[in-house]
Amino acid sequence: MTREIQVDVAVIGAGTAGLFAMRQVRRAGKSFVMIDPGPLGTTCARVGCMPSKVALHAAHLWADRVPMAEHGVRGTEHLSVDPDAAWAKVRAMRDRFAGRTAENSRKAMGEHLLEGPARLREPTVVEVEGPQGPCTVRAGAVILANGSRPVKPKWLDALGDRVITTDELFELETLPRSLGVLGLGAIGLEMGLALARLGVRVVGSDIARWPAGLTDPELGQRVVEQFSGELPMWLEEAARLTPEADGVRMETAQGQEKVERILAAMGRRSNIDTLDPEGHVLPLAEDGLPPVDPATMQVDDLPVFVAGDANGRRLLMHEAGDEGSIAGYNAARGASQRFRRRTPLAIAFTQPDIVSVGTPLSELDPERVVVGTAEGSGNGRSVILGAQDSMVRLYADADTGRLRGAALSAASGEHLGHLLAWAIQRGETAQQLLALPFYHPVVEEVVQEALQDLVGQLPASGDLPAGLEPEA
């Protein structure tokens, strides 16, 4: 017999977006259920940002032996790395992060959790098949936060188990000795570099012109130069893959390489289609996903909200948290409250870090923007850290100097990116930022130099020294 449950809000997906949504529903005092097919634990903790950073940390520890020798540390030539032991540590840390996240999630949801796959029969009617038996949930509002899965085109099926996705990578008990990476976005570039630094022979390929989602040509070229010695990158064309008895031959006009396995890091796609396979329940836009207002997370005027990776737009944990909070707030109140979204911020922890902030250069009018540039070779702290190839690019309105965006590859880039994101969101100008203190010697002085370059291109505002303000 099918059990029926009536609630104010049904949340589908117990990942980051779903958990943030649940908090808002609970704060509003509304009844709810949380539906998840398992395994519990967020994408970030299980297969994303956390285990990848452990791998990058392990790789950085090993790579540090080179500058150690240059600074007089003897005996580094006798050191060796065991890639499988390093990987075992990565997987153990992954299990710790995912286990704690799952445990905390289960405690937070308590009796409100329904485990099992879900289907939408109507916009606010959900059928769940799970160990507790079939169940129909009728809700006043529904939040779809059931995440995403790696893109794996059908043409890769011919390679069988020689192809793994980013979700499957951390299930490997031992690393391949050679690997081809398809897709050099943040996760593909991060994992390609981490494994290359741990001793795996890696080659990467992407149809994009630049890696890490960059659109600034000067920075894109700098990043290719920075990392191609560790990870050969075949860009702007699709690789041809041919299965062989003991691996895969990967080939473009730029070269060919035989590898044991292929890592498909070609992005992620929404899981919305698993809830509405025929596409008959919800309206769909041209991209095949429900049209979602990013300020309310609502689908048209329906009592349906989509948050996190499920909407296929801003696939980052902090964005999922914001979207879950917005969706939960509106779903619990029957409201369409509009919220201002935070300044976009994306970081690839490639050491030096690659960071994109605010509006990318490709979306700005070249007639109305000025670009300030600074390089690590002119920054004492960066030179000390061996990051003299760093580059910072700042974009500002040509008439006011208001900062609109930035892209950079730099030591401590994760921190510089946050400072710039805060400045952009607050509407700061290059002139105002130059009036703030900069210590010496610090990496932040690269930003100061880029700001000075910007101000030098703006309309003159007097003869006072740049960055100094007269007393009132």
Short mmCIF file of C-alpha atoms in Angstrom, two decimals:
data_model
loop_
_atom_site.label_atom_id
_atom_site.label_comp_id
_atom_site.label_asym_id
_atom_site.label_seq_id
_atom_site.Cartn_x
_atom_site.Cartn_y
_atom_site.Cartn_z
CA MET A 1 0.00 0.00 0.00
CA THR A 2 1.28 3.46 -0.90
CA ARG A 3 1.69 5.74 2.07
CA GLU A 4 0.66 9.39 1.69
CA ILE A 5 2.34 12.35 3.38
CA GLN A 6 1.09 15.94 3.36
CA VAL A 7 3.67 18.68 4.09
CA ASP A 8 4.19 22.37 3.50
CA VAL A 9 7.50 21.87 1.66
CA ALA A 10 9.15 18.86 0.05
CA VAL A 11 12.90 19.16 -0.54
CA ILE A 12 14.39 16.73 -3.06
CA GLY A 13 18.13 16.34 -2.55
CA ALA A 14 20.08 16.39 0.71
CA GLY A 15 23.20 18.05 -0.65
CA THR A 16 24.40 21.56 0.10
CA ALA A 17 21.47 23.37 -1.54
CA GLY A 18 18.88 21.06 0.02
CA LEU A 19 20.33 21.36 3.52
CA PHE A 20 20.44 25.17 3.32
CA ALA A 21 16.86 25.16 2.06
CA MET A 22 15.78 22.90 4.93
CA ARG A 23 17.19 25.37 7.47
CA GLN A 24 15.01 28.16 6.10
CA VAL A 25 11.90 25.96 6.05
CA ARG A 26 12.55 24.90 9.62
CA ARG A 27 13.12 28.53 10.69
CA ALA A 28 9.72 29.41 9.25
CA GLY A 29 8.10 26.67 11.35
CA LYS A 30 6.76 24.78 8.33
CA SER A 31 6.36 21.03 7.97
CA PHE A 32 8.70 19.33 5.50
CA VAL A 33 10.27 16.15 4.23
CA MET A 34 13.75 15.69 2.78
CA ILE A 35 13.96 13.14 -0.04
CA ASP A 36 17.30 11.69 -1.13
CA PRO A 37 18.26 8.48 -2.99
CA GLY A 38 21.66 8.27 -1.25
CA PRO A 39 24.45 8.09 -0.58
CA LEU A 40 24.20 10.99 1.83
CA GLY A 41 27.04 13.52 1.86
CA THR A 42 27.48 16.48 -0.44
CA THR A 43 29.13 16.43 -3.86
CA CYS A 44 31.77 18.74 -2.41
CA ALA A 45 32.67 16.32 0.38
CA ARG A 46 32.46 13.09 -1.62
CA VAL A 47 33.84 13.82 -5.08
CA GLY A 48 34.51 17.54 -5.41
CA CYS A 49 36.19 20.39 -3.63
CA MET A 50 37.42 18.57 -0.51
CA PRO A 51 39.14 15.40 -1.84
CA SER A 52 40.60 17.34 -4.77
CA LYS A 53 42.23 19.78 -2.35
CA VAL A 54 43.72 16.92 -0.34
CA ALA A 55 45.25 15.57 -3.56
CA LEU A 56 46.60 19.02 -4.45
CA HIS A 57 48.09 19.41 -0.96
CA ALA A 58 49.86 16.06 -1.21
CA ALA A 59 51.22 17.01 -4.63
CA HIS A 60 52.41 20.38 -3.34
CA LEU A 61 54.27 18.76 -0.44
CA TRP A 62 56.16 16.56 -2.90
CA ALA A 63 56.81 19.37 -5.36
CA ASP A 64 58.34 21.48 -2.57
CA ARG A 65 61.47 19.35 -2.62
CA VAL A 66 62.72 21.27 -5.69
CA PRO A 67 62.83 24.75 -4.10
CA MET A 68 64.14 23.14 -0.89
CA ALA A 69 67.23 21.99 -2.76
CA GLU A 70 67.66 25.42 -4.30
CA HIS A 71 67.69 26.93 -0.80
CA GLY A 72 70.42 24.68 0.51
CA VAL A 73 68.46 21.70 1.87
CA ARG A 74 70.62 18.66 1.11
CA GLY A 75 69.53 15.11 0.45
CA THR A 76 66.33 15.92 -1.43
CA GLU A 77 67.57 13.86 -4.36
CA HIS A 78 67.16 10.75 -2.18
CA LEU A 79 63.47 11.38 -1.52
CA SER A 80 60.83 9.38 -3.33
CA VAL A 81 57.06 9.44 -3.56
CA ASP A 82 54.66 6.48 -3.47
CA PRO A 83 51.66 7.67 -5.53
CA ASP A 84 49.41 4.89 -4.26
CA ALA A 85 50.22 5.67 -0.61
CA ALA A 86 49.53 9.35 -1.28
CA TRP A 87 46.25 8.38 -2.94
CA ALA A 88 45.28 6.18 0.00
CA LYS A 89 45.63 9.27 2.23
CA VAL A 90 43.44 11.25 -0.18
CA ARG A 91 40.74 8.58 -0.06
CA ALA A 92 40.93 8.28 3.72
CA MET A 93 40.48 12.03 4.08
CA ARG A 94 37.62 11.89 1.57
CA ASP A 95 35.90 9.20 3.64
CA ARG A 96 36.33 11.35 6.73
CA PHE A 97 34.82 14.45 5.12
CA ALA A 98 31.98 12.55 3.45
CA GLY A 99 31.27 10.44 6.54
CA ARG A 100 31.00 13.43 8.84
CA THR A 101 28.85 15.32 6.35
CA ALA A 102 26.50 12.35 5.97
CA GLU A 103 26.29 11.81 9.74
CA ASN A 104 25.58 15.48 10.42
CA SER A 105 22.99 15.56 7.64
CA ARG A 106 21.18 12.50 8.98
CA LYS A 107 21.06 14.04 12.46
CA ALA A 108 19.76 17.33 11.10
CA MET A 109 17.00 15.68 9.06
CA GLY A 110 15.96 13.10 11.64
CA GLU A 111 12.50 11.66 11.04
CA HIS A 112 11.97 14.04 8.12
CA LEU A 113 14.25 12.01 5.82
CA LEU A 114 12.78 9.79 3.12
CA GLU A 115 15.44 7.69 1.39
CA GLY A 116 14.88 6.54 -2.16
CA PRO A 117 14.61 7.76 -5.76
CA ALA A 118 11.92 10.33 -6.47
CA ARG A 119 9.67 11.16 -9.44
CA LEU A 120 7.46 14.20 -10.02
CA ARG A 121 3.90 13.24 -10.92
CA GLU A 122 2.69 16.83 -10.66
CA PRO A 123 4.65 19.98 -9.81
CA THR A 124 3.92 19.47 -6.10
CA VAL A 125 3.30 15.71 -6.01
CA VAL A 126 6.34 13.49 -5.52
CA GLU A 127 6.48 9.70 -5.59
CA VAL A 128 9.27 8.03 -3.65
CA GLU A 129 10.41 4.40 -3.89
CA GLY A 130 12.58 3.37 -0.98
CA PRO A 131 13.22 0.82 1.76
CA GLN A 132 10.27 2.23 3.69
CA GLY A 133 7.96 1.27 0.80
CA PRO A 134 6.28 3.42 -1.85
CA CYS A 135 5.21 6.86 -0.71
CA THR A 136 3.38 9.81 -2.25
CA VAL A 137 4.27 13.24 -0.93
CA ARG A 138 1.82 16.10 -1.50
CA ALA A 139 3.38 19.46 -0.74
CA GLY A 140 2.45 23.11 -0.81
CA ALA A 141 5.80 23.81 -2.48
CA VAL A 142 8.66 21.70 -3.82
CA ILE A 143 12.38 22.48 -3.88
CA LEU A 144 14.40 20.59 -6.46
CA ALA A 145 17.98 20.32 -5.24
CA ASN A 146 18.95 16.88 -6.48
CA GLY A 147 22.36 17.89 -7.78
CA SER A 148 24.25 16.93 -10.91
CA ARG A 149 26.32 14.19 -12.49
CA PRO A 150 29.43 14.24 -14.68
CA VAL A 151 28.97 14.71 -18.40
CA LYS A 152 29.95 11.51 -20.19
CA PRO A 153 29.12 11.57 -23.91
CA LYS A 154 27.91 8.36 -25.51
CA TRP A 155 30.93 8.24 -27.83
CA LEU A 156 33.10 7.44 -24.81
CA ASP A 157 31.17 4.19 -24.21
CA ALA A 158 33.35 2.43 -26.78
CA LEU A 159 36.29 2.79 -24.40
CA GLY A 160 34.56 0.81 -21.65
CA ASP A 161 36.16 0.89 -18.22
CA ARG A 162 39.21 2.70 -19.59
CA VAL A 163 37.15 5.90 -19.03
CA ILE A 164 36.39 7.21 -15.57
CA THR A 165 34.50 10.33 -14.54
CA THR A 166 35.41 12.78 -11.82
CA ASP A 167 32.83 11.03 -9.60
CA GLU A 168 34.61 7.70 -10.07
CA LEU A 169 38.18 9.01 -9.74
CA PHE A 170 38.24 8.90 -5.95
CA GLU A 171 36.95 5.30 -5.93
CA LEU A 172 40.19 4.07 -7.53
CA GLU A 173 42.33 2.19 -5.04
CA THR A 174 45.47 2.64 -7.13
CA LEU A 175 46.36 5.33 -9.62
CA PRO A 176 47.05 4.63 -13.30
CA ARG A 177 50.61 5.29 -14.36
CA SER A 178 49.39 7.45 -17.24
CA LEU A 179 46.19 9.43 -17.72
CA GLY A 180 44.51 11.53 -20.39
CA VAL A 181 42.26 14.31 -19.13
CA LEU A 182 39.36 15.42 -21.33
CA GLY A 183 38.32 18.87 -20.19
CA LEU A 184 40.62 21.41 -18.57
CA GLY A 185 38.15 23.39 -16.52
CA ALA A 186 38.86 23.88 -12.82
CA ILE A 187 38.48 20.24 -11.73
CA GLY A 188 40.22 18.77 -14.81
CA LEU A 189 43.16 21.14 -14.46
CA GLU A 190 43.38 20.68 -10.69
CA MET A 191 43.36 16.88 -10.80
CA GLY A 192 45.59 16.73 -13.87
CA LEU A 193 48.23 18.84 -12.11
CA ALA A 194 47.86 17.01 -8.78
CA LEU A 195 48.36 13.59 -10.37
CA ALA A 196 51.18 14.82 -12.62
CA ARG A 197 53.00 16.20 -9.56
CA LEU A 198 52.56 12.83 -7.83
CA GLY A 199 54.29 11.01 -10.67
CA VAL A 200 51.46 10.07 -13.04
CA ARG A 201 52.17 10.88 -16.68
CA VAL A 202 49.27 13.17 -17.64
CA VAL A 203 48.23 14.93 -20.84
CA GLY A 204 45.18 17.20 -21.09
CA SER A 205 42.86 18.17 -23.92
CA ASP A 206 40.06 20.71 -24.29
CA ILE A 207 38.17 22.29 -27.18
CA ALA A 208 38.36 25.66 -25.37
CA ARG A 209 41.04 28.17 -26.27
CA TRP A 210 42.22 28.59 -22.67
CA PRO A 211 42.06 26.36 -19.57
CA ALA A 212 40.17 27.00 -16.30
CA GLY A 213 37.31 28.77 -18.08
CA LEU A 214 39.45 31.85 -18.75
CA THR A 215 38.39 34.38 -21.38
CA ASP A 216 41.20 36.93 -20.90
CA PRO A 217 43.72 36.12 -23.69
CA GLU A 218 46.77 37.58 -21.92
CA LEU A 219 46.12 35.65 -18.73
CA GLY A 220 45.09 32.55 -20.65
CA GLN A 221 48.40 32.49 -22.48
CA ARG A 222 50.28 33.05 -19.22
CA VAL A 223 48.50 30.12 -17.56
CA VAL A 224 49.33 27.81 -20.47
CA GLU A 225 52.97 28.83 -20.19
CA GLN A 226 52.95 28.35 -16.40
CA PHE A 227 51.59 24.82 -16.37
CA SER A 228 52.30 23.16 -19.71
CA GLY A 229 55.71 21.97 -18.47
CA GLU A 230 53.94 19.83 -15.88
CA LEU A 231 50.78 19.07 -17.84
CA PRO A 232 50.90 19.22 -21.66
CA MET A 233 47.68 20.91 -22.84
CA TRP A 234 46.22 20.29 -26.28
CA LEU A 235 43.72 23.12 -26.75
CA GLU A 236 41.18 24.29 -29.32
CA GLU A 237 40.46 20.88 -30.82
CA ALA A 238 38.82 17.63 -29.84
CA ALA A 239 41.10 14.70 -29.14
CA ARG A 240 40.68 11.49 -31.11
CA LEU A 241 40.60 8.45 -28.85
CA THR A 242 41.42 4.95 -30.06
CA PRO A 243 41.13 1.91 -27.75
CA GLU A 244 44.16 -0.35 -27.66
CA ALA A 245 44.80 -3.61 -25.86
CA ASP A 246 46.48 -1.99 -22.87
CA GLY A 247 45.10 1.54 -22.94
CA VAL A 248 43.89 4.38 -25.13
CA ARG A 249 45.67 6.34 -27.82
CA MET A 250 44.91 10.05 -27.46
CA GLU A 251 45.70 12.18 -30.50
CA THR A 252 45.34 15.73 -31.82
CA ALA A 253 47.24 17.80 -34.36
CA GLN A 254 49.41 18.92 -31.43
CA GLY A 255 50.59 15.45 -30.47
CA GLN A 256 49.68 11.92 -29.49
CA GLU A 257 50.03 9.89 -26.33
CA LYS A 258 49.14 6.40 -25.21
CA VAL A 259 47.58 6.37 -21.73
CA GLU A 260 46.17 3.73 -19.43
CA ARG A 261 42.97 5.60 -18.70
CA ILE A 262 40.92 8.64 -19.67
CA LEU A 263 39.46 11.01 -17.07
CA ALA A 264 36.29 12.65 -18.40
CA ALA A 265 36.24 16.09 -16.77
CA MET A 266 33.86 17.70 -19.24
CA GLY A 267 31.58 19.42 -16.77
CA ARG A 268 28.43 18.34 -14.98
CA ARG A 269 24.77 18.13 -16.00
CA SER A 270 21.65 18.63 -13.92
CA ASN A 271 19.82 15.65 -12.43
CA ILE A 272 16.42 17.32 -12.99
CA ASP A 273 15.73 14.90 -15.85
CA THR A 274 15.68 11.98 -13.40
CA LEU A 275 12.69 13.57 -11.64
CA ASP A 276 10.77 14.31 -14.83
CA PRO A 277 12.13 11.93 -17.50
CA GLU A 278 9.46 12.71 -20.08
CA GLY A 279 9.64 16.45 -19.50
CA HIS A 280 5.86 16.68 -19.09
CA VAL A 281 5.57 17.99 -15.54
CA LEU A 282 7.67 21.17 -15.59
CA PRO A 283 8.11 23.82 -18.29
CA LEU A 284 11.50 23.60 -19.99
CA ALA A 285 13.69 26.28 -21.55
CA GLU A 286 15.85 25.84 -24.66
CA ASP A 287 18.63 24.27 -22.60
CA GLY A 288 16.27 21.51 -21.49
CA LEU A 289 16.08 22.79 -17.91
CA PRO A 290 13.23 24.57 -16.12
CA PRO A 291 13.41 28.38 -16.44
CA VAL A 292 14.58 29.63 -13.05
CA ASP A 293 14.66 33.22 -11.83
CA PRO A 294 18.14 33.50 -10.21
CA ALA A 295 16.86 36.14 -7.75
CA THR A 296 14.00 33.96 -6.42
CA MET A 297 14.96 30.44 -7.60
CA GLN A 298 11.32 30.01 -8.70
CA VAL A 299 10.17 28.21 -11.85
CA ASP A 300 7.77 30.58 -13.63
CA ASP A 301 4.85 31.20 -11.25
CA LEU A 302 4.74 27.62 -9.96
CA PRO A 303 5.34 26.75 -6.27
CA VAL A 304 8.50 24.99 -7.48
CA PHE A 305 12.05 26.16 -6.80
CA VAL A 306 15.36 24.83 -8.17
CA ALA A 307 18.62 25.29 -6.27
CA GLY A 308 22.25 24.26 -6.54
CA ASP A 309 23.72 22.12 -9.30
CA ALA A 310 20.22 21.02 -10.29
CA ASN A 311 19.58 24.29 -12.12
CA GLY A 312 22.80 23.85 -14.12
CA ARG A 313 24.03 27.42 -13.76
CA ARG A 314 26.43 28.25 -10.91
CA LEU A 315 27.96 24.89 -9.98
CA LEU A 316 29.85 25.96 -6.87
CA MET A 317 29.24 25.10 -3.23
CA HIS A 318 28.87 28.66 -1.94
CA GLU A 319 26.40 29.40 -4.73
CA ALA A 320 24.44 26.25 -3.87
CA GLY A 321 24.20 27.41 -0.26
CA ASP A 322 22.85 30.80 -1.32
CA GLU A 323 20.39 29.30 -3.78
CA GLY A 324 19.16 26.80 -1.22
CA SER A 325 18.59 29.60 1.30
CA ILE A 326 16.67 31.68 -1.26
CA ALA A 327 14.57 28.72 -2.36
CA GLY A 328 13.83 27.64 1.21
CA TYR A 329 12.87 31.16 2.28
CA ASN A 330 10.43 31.63 -0.60
CA ALA A 331 9.01 28.11 -0.59
CA ALA A 332 8.24 28.25 3.13
CA ARG A 333 6.48 31.61 2.85
CA GLY A 334 4.71 31.26 -0.48
CA ALA A 335 6.71 34.32 -1.50
CA SER A 336 8.73 35.54 -4.46
CA GLN A 337 11.19 37.67 -2.53
CA ARG A 338 14.05 38.75 -4.79
CA PHE A 339 17.58 38.52 -3.43
CA ARG A 340 20.73 40.18 -4.68
CA ARG A 341 23.23 37.54 -5.74
CA ARG A 342 26.83 37.81 -4.59
CA THR A 343 29.69 38.73 -6.91
CA PRO A 344 30.76 35.64 -8.89
CA LEU A 345 34.00 34.11 -7.63
CA ALA A 346 35.72 31.01 -9.00
CA ILE A 347 39.08 29.56 -7.91
CA ALA A 348 41.23 26.76 -9.28
CA PHE A 349 43.71 25.75 -6.56
CA THR A 350 46.50 25.04 -8.99
CA GLN A 351 49.37 26.72 -7.05
CA PRO A 352 49.65 29.37 -8.26
CA ASP A 353 45.89 29.73 -8.02
CA ILE A 354 43.78 30.76 -11.00
CA VAL A 355 40.95 33.11 -10.04
CA SER A 356 38.06 34.74 -11.88
CA VAL A 357 36.02 37.45 -10.16
CA GLY A 358 33.01 39.49 -11.21
CA THR A 359 32.27 40.09 -14.88
CA PRO A 360 34.67 38.32 -17.27
CA LEU A 361 36.53 40.41 -19.84
CA SER A 362 34.62 38.74 -22.70
CA GLU A 363 31.34 40.23 -21.41
CA LEU A 364 32.60 43.81 -21.03
CA ASP A 365 32.43 46.49 -23.72
CA PRO A 366 36.05 47.08 -24.83
CA GLU A 367 35.17 50.71 -25.58
CA ARG A 368 34.04 51.34 -22.00
CA VAL A 369 36.52 49.39 -19.91
CA VAL A 370 40.19 49.79 -19.01
CA VAL A 371 42.44 46.93 -17.94
CA GLY A 372 45.16 47.19 -15.32
CA THR A 373 47.93 44.60 -15.40
CA ALA A 374 50.71 43.67 -12.99
CA GLU A 375 53.16 40.76 -12.98
CA GLY A 376 54.84 38.84 -10.20
CA SER A 377 58.28 39.58 -11.59
CA GLY A 378 57.92 43.10 -10.19
CA ASN A 379 56.70 41.94 -6.77
CA GLY A 380 59.40 41.04 -4.25
CA ARG A 381 57.24 38.66 -2.22
CA SER A 382 56.17 36.73 -5.34
CA VAL A 383 59.79 36.41 -6.46
CA ILE A 384 60.75 35.02 -3.03
CA LEU A 385 57.91 32.48 -3.32
CA GLY A 386 59.03 31.44 -6.80
CA ALA A 387 55.85 32.91 -8.32
CA GLN A 388 57.42 35.56 -10.52
CA ASP A 389 55.23 34.35 -13.42
CA SER A 390 52.11 35.56 -11.58
CA MET A 391 49.78 37.96 -13.38
CA VAL A 392 46.88 40.07 -12.16
CA ARG A 393 44.37 41.64 -14.56
CA LEU A 394 41.78 44.14 -13.26
CA TYR A 395 38.82 45.48 -15.28
CA ALA A 396 37.22 48.85 -14.49
CA ASP A 397 34.79 51.31 -16.03
CA ALA A 398 36.75 53.71 -18.21
CA ASP A 399 34.91 56.81 -16.94
CA THR A 400 34.56 56.16 -13.18
CA GLY A 401 37.23 53.58 -12.38
CA ARG A 402 34.65 51.33 -10.71
CA LEU A 403 36.00 47.80 -10.56
CA ARG A 404 33.93 45.36 -12.62
CA GLY A 405 35.96 42.16 -12.70
CA ALA A 406 39.35 40.53 -12.38
CA ALA A 407 41.29 37.48 -13.48
CA LEU A 408 44.60 36.36 -12.09
CA SER A 409 47.10 33.58 -11.64
CA ALA A 410 49.12 34.20 -8.52
CA ALA A 411 50.58 32.87 -5.31
CA SER A 412 47.93 33.36 -2.59
CA GLY A 413 45.44 33.88 -5.42
CA GLU A 414 42.62 32.43 -3.32
CA HIS A 415 43.04 35.33 -0.88
CA LEU A 416 43.51 38.03 -3.51
CA GLY A 417 40.34 36.78 -5.20
CA HIS A 418 38.31 37.26 -2.04
CA LEU A 419 39.61 40.78 -1.50
CA LEU A 420 38.71 41.71 -5.08
CA ALA A 421 35.27 40.09 -4.87
CA TRP A 422 34.49 42.09 -1.73
CA ALA A 423 35.66 45.30 -3.43
CA ILE A 424 33.57 44.66 -6.55
CA GLN A 425 30.45 43.82 -4.55
CA ARG A 426 30.85 47.04 -2.53
CA GLY A 427 31.14 49.09 -5.73
CA GLU A 428 34.69 50.27 -4.99
CA THR A 429 36.72 52.21 -7.54
CA ALA A 430 40.38 51.76 -8.32
CA GLN A 431 41.05 55.16 -6.75
CA GLN A 432 39.30 54.16 -3.50
CA LEU A 433 41.18 50.88 -3.30
CA LEU A 434 44.52 52.63 -3.79
CA ALA A 435 43.73 54.74 -0.72
CA LEU A 436 43.77 51.58 1.43
CA PRO A 437 46.99 50.38 3.13
CA PHE A 438 49.37 47.95 1.44
CA TYR A 439 52.23 46.48 3.47
CA HIS A 440 55.64 45.57 2.03
CA PRO A 441 56.68 42.99 1.02
CA VAL A 442 53.37 41.17 0.41
CA VAL A 443 51.71 39.53 -2.58
CA GLU A 444 48.88 42.07 -2.29
CA GLU A 445 51.23 44.66 -3.76
CA VAL A 446 50.62 43.03 -7.14
CA VAL A 447 47.04 44.24 -6.82
CA GLN A 448 48.29 47.69 -5.85
CA GLU A 449 50.45 47.83 -8.99
CA ALA A 450 47.54 46.74 -11.18
CA LEU A 451 45.36 49.43 -9.58
CA GLN A 452 48.03 52.04 -10.30
CA ASP A 453 48.07 50.88 -13.92
CA LEU A 454 44.28 51.31 -14.03
CA VAL A 455 44.30 54.77 -12.49
CA GLY A 456 46.93 55.91 -14.97
CA GLN A 457 44.45 55.20 -17.78
CA LEU A 458 41.52 57.04 -16.19
CA PRO A 459 40.61 60.71 -16.69
CA ALA A 460 42.86 62.92 -14.55
CA SER A 461 41.31 63.84 -11.21
CA GLY A 462 43.86 66.34 -9.94
CA ASP A 463 47.54 66.44 -9.19
CA LEU A 464 47.48 64.76 -5.75
CA PRO A 465 49.66 61.63 -5.34
CA ALA A 466 47.75 58.50 -6.35
CA GLY A 467 46.31 56.70 -3.32
CA LEU A 468 46.73 59.60 -0.88
CA GLU A 469 43.77 61.66 0.31
CA PRO A 470 43.99 65.16 1.80
CA GLU A 471 42.65 65.70 5.30
CA ALA A 472 39.26 67.36 5.50
#
